[in-house]
Short mmCIF file of C-alpha atoms in Angstrom, two decimals:
data_model
loop_
_atom_site.label_atom_id
_atom_site.label_comp_id
_atom_site.label_asym_id
_atom_site.label_seq_id
_atom_site.Cartn_x
_atom_site.Cartn_y
_atom_site.Cartn_z
CA MET A 4 0.00 0.00 0.00
CA ASP A 5 1.16 3.54 -0.81
CA PHE A 6 2.45 5.60 2.13
CA TYR A 7 -0.22 8.25 1.61
CA GLN A 8 -3.03 5.72 1.30
CA GLU A 9 -1.88 4.03 4.47
CA LEU A 10 -2.20 7.23 6.51
CA GLY A 11 -5.72 8.01 5.25
CA TYR A 12 -7.30 11.26 6.45
CA LEU A 13 -4.16 12.29 8.31
CA VAL A 14 -2.54 13.24 4.99
CA LEU A 15 -5.60 14.27 2.96
CA GLY A 16 -4.16 17.73 2.33
CA SER A 17 -0.84 16.26 1.22
CA ARG A 18 -2.58 13.87 -1.17
CA LEU A 19 -4.67 16.67 -2.65
CA ARG A 20 -1.56 18.84 -3.05
CA ARG A 21 0.34 15.94 -4.65
CA LEU A 22 -2.55 15.33 -7.06
CA SER A 23 -2.75 19.04 -7.85
CA GLU A 24 0.99 19.21 -8.51
CA GLN A 25 0.78 16.20 -10.84
CA PHE A 26 -2.11 17.75 -12.71
CA LEU A 27 -0.49 21.18 -13.05
CA SER A 28 2.79 19.62 -14.14
CA ALA A 29 1.07 17.60 -16.87
CA VAL A 30 -0.91 20.60 -18.11
CA ASN A 31 2.20 22.79 -18.13
CA ALA A 32 4.01 20.08 -20.10
CA VAL A 33 1.23 20.21 -22.71
CA TYR A 34 1.57 23.99 -23.00
CA GLU A 35 5.32 23.58 -23.38
CA GLN A 36 4.96 20.83 -26.01
CA GLN A 37 2.62 23.09 -27.95
CA GLY A 38 5.07 25.99 -27.71
CA ILE A 39 2.61 28.09 -25.70
CA PRO A 40 4.16 30.33 -23.01
CA PHE A 41 1.37 29.80 -20.48
CA ASP A 42 1.38 28.64 -16.87
CA ALA A 43 -1.51 26.56 -15.55
CA SER A 44 -1.69 28.81 -12.48
CA TRP A 45 -2.91 31.61 -14.77
CA PHE A 46 -5.95 29.63 -15.91
CA PRO A 47 -8.49 30.99 -13.39
CA VAL A 48 -7.65 34.61 -14.24
CA PHE A 49 -7.73 34.02 -17.98
CA TYR A 50 -10.97 32.07 -17.79
CA LEU A 51 -12.70 34.65 -15.58
CA LEU A 52 -11.42 37.60 -17.56
CA GLU A 53 -12.71 36.07 -20.77
CA GLN A 54 -16.14 35.59 -19.17
CA ARG A 55 -16.21 38.91 -17.32
CA PRO A 56 -13.89 41.55 -18.76
CA GLY A 57 -13.19 44.43 -16.44
CA LEU A 58 -13.04 42.54 -13.16
CA SER A 59 -11.45 44.34 -10.25
CA ILE A 60 -8.77 42.62 -8.19
CA ARG A 61 -11.27 42.40 -5.31
CA GLN A 62 -13.85 40.70 -7.54
CA LEU A 63 -11.14 38.33 -8.73
CA SER A 64 -10.10 37.44 -5.19
CA ASN A 65 -13.72 36.98 -4.07
CA THR A 66 -14.60 34.77 -7.03
CA LEU A 67 -11.50 32.61 -6.70
CA HIS A 68 -11.69 32.52 -2.88
CA ILE A 69 -8.11 33.69 -2.57
CA SER A 70 -6.68 36.60 -0.60
CA HIS A 71 -6.63 40.05 -2.13
CA SER A 72 -2.84 39.90 -1.84
CA ALA A 73 -2.66 36.64 -3.82
CA ALA A 74 -4.95 38.05 -6.53
CA SER A 75 -2.86 41.22 -6.66
CA GLN A 76 0.39 39.23 -6.98
CA LEU A 77 -1.05 37.08 -9.77
CA THR A 78 -2.32 40.18 -11.56
CA SER A 79 1.10 41.86 -11.21
CA GLN A 80 2.77 38.78 -12.67
CA LEU A 81 0.45 38.88 -15.69
CA GLN A 82 1.00 42.64 -16.06
CA GLN A 83 4.78 42.14 -16.07
CA LYS A 84 4.33 39.58 -18.86
CA GLY A 85 2.32 42.17 -20.81
CA LEU A 86 -0.82 40.01 -20.82
CA VAL A 87 -3.20 42.20 -18.81
CA VAL A 88 -3.58 45.83 -17.83
CA LEU A 89 -5.40 47.56 -15.01
CA GLN A 90 -7.43 50.48 -16.26
CA VAL A 91 -9.41 53.06 -14.36
CA SER A 92 -13.14 52.36 -14.61
CA THR A 93 -15.11 54.79 -16.74
CA GLN A 94 -18.04 54.55 -14.27
CA ASP A 95 -16.06 54.85 -11.03
CA GLY A 96 -12.67 56.56 -11.09
CA ARG A 97 -11.71 54.90 -7.79
CA ARG A 98 -12.00 51.41 -9.27
CA ARG A 99 -9.43 49.74 -11.49
CA GLN A 100 -10.49 47.04 -13.92
CA LEU A 101 -8.49 44.18 -15.35
CA HIS A 102 -8.42 43.76 -19.15
CA PHE A 103 -6.46 41.64 -21.61
CA THR A 104 -3.80 43.31 -23.70
CA PRO A 105 -3.64 42.31 -27.37
CA ALA A 106 -0.87 39.84 -26.37
CA GLY A 107 -3.15 38.42 -23.66
CA GLN A 108 -6.01 38.03 -26.15
CA ALA A 109 -3.67 36.24 -28.56
CA LEU A 110 -2.46 33.92 -25.82
CA LEU A 111 -6.05 33.21 -24.77
CA ALA A 112 -6.86 32.10 -28.31
CA ARG A 113 -3.92 29.68 -28.24
CA VAL A 114 -4.75 28.10 -24.86
CA LYS A 115 -8.49 27.58 -25.38
CA PRO A 116 -8.05 24.39 -27.46
CA ILE A 117 -5.90 22.97 -24.65
CA TRP A 118 -8.70 23.71 -22.17
CA GLN A 119 -11.17 21.93 -24.45
CA ALA A 120 -8.98 18.82 -24.25
CA ILE A 121 -8.36 18.91 -20.48
CA ALA A 122 -11.93 18.38 -19.24
CA PRO A 123 -12.70 15.29 -21.34
CA ALA A 124 -9.25 13.82 -20.62
CA LEU A 125 -9.83 14.13 -16.87
CA ARG A 126 -13.41 12.90 -17.18
CA GLU A 127 -12.08 9.84 -19.00
CA ALA A 128 -9.48 9.22 -16.27
CA CYS A 129 -12.16 9.50 -13.57
CA ASP A 130 -14.59 7.23 -15.41
CA GLN A 131 -11.86 4.69 -16.09
CA ASP A 132 -10.92 4.20 -12.46
CA LYS A 133 -14.40 4.60 -10.92
CA SER A 134 -13.66 8.00 -9.39
CA GLN A 135 -16.47 9.72 -11.29
CA TYR A 136 -17.84 11.09 -8.02
CA LEU A 137 -14.64 12.98 -7.24
CA LEU A 138 -15.97 16.44 -8.10
CA GLN A 139 -19.17 15.82 -6.16
CA ALA A 140 -17.19 14.61 -3.14
CA LEU A 141 -14.89 17.65 -3.28
CA THR A 142 -17.88 19.98 -3.47
CA GLN A 143 -19.44 18.30 -0.46
CA LEU A 144 -16.17 18.47 1.49
CA GLU A 145 -15.77 22.17 0.68
CA ALA A 146 -19.35 22.85 1.83
CA SER A 147 -18.81 20.89 5.04
CA LEU A 148 -15.63 22.81 5.82
CA GLN A 149 -17.40 26.08 5.02
CA GLN A 150 -20.06 25.25 7.62
CA GLN A 151 -17.51 24.27 10.25
CA PRO A 152 -13.85 25.01 9.45
CA LEU A 153 -11.25 22.32 9.96
CA LEU A 154 -9.52 24.44 12.60
CA ASN A 155 -12.66 24.36 14.74
CA ARG A 156 -13.07 20.63 14.21
CA ILE A 157 -9.47 19.91 15.24
CA ASN A 158 -9.70 22.14 18.30
CA HIS A 159 -12.91 20.39 19.34
CA LYS A 160 -11.18 16.99 19.08
CA LEU A 161 -8.18 18.28 21.02
CA ALA A 162 -10.48 19.46 23.80
CA GLN A 163 -11.86 15.92 24.05
CA LEU A 164 -8.41 14.37 24.58
#
């Protein structure tokens, strides 16, 4: 039995991180094979910005459930690459909105076919090994931890020791 499987729930976070790293590595390898200078970590921003041009950094952080600082750092990274710009909103001069540059739009057009291949490839992998309920289980776990955070659960168990 695999070390991680043997430890069960004790290493759930480590297993999820390991799975995430394997996934991101494979996707980045596809981008590299296709000669596309794109990092899988940029996907959420590119996807959201295509769907909702003009997002603020706060809207981005709220939608992705990441800190404002993390959203700002990701945005800065994309700005340095010349893929996005922050522009002052025409409706509210205090608000800055995120938009693709022409280079960002061109890159988006190149990565979209890759995205169209990722979902069915993963669906096939999940169907093949009977893990088709993975997304449902993750959604349920996220909801459960939203209702009562893991920190609270652990502290409650510690108090019982």
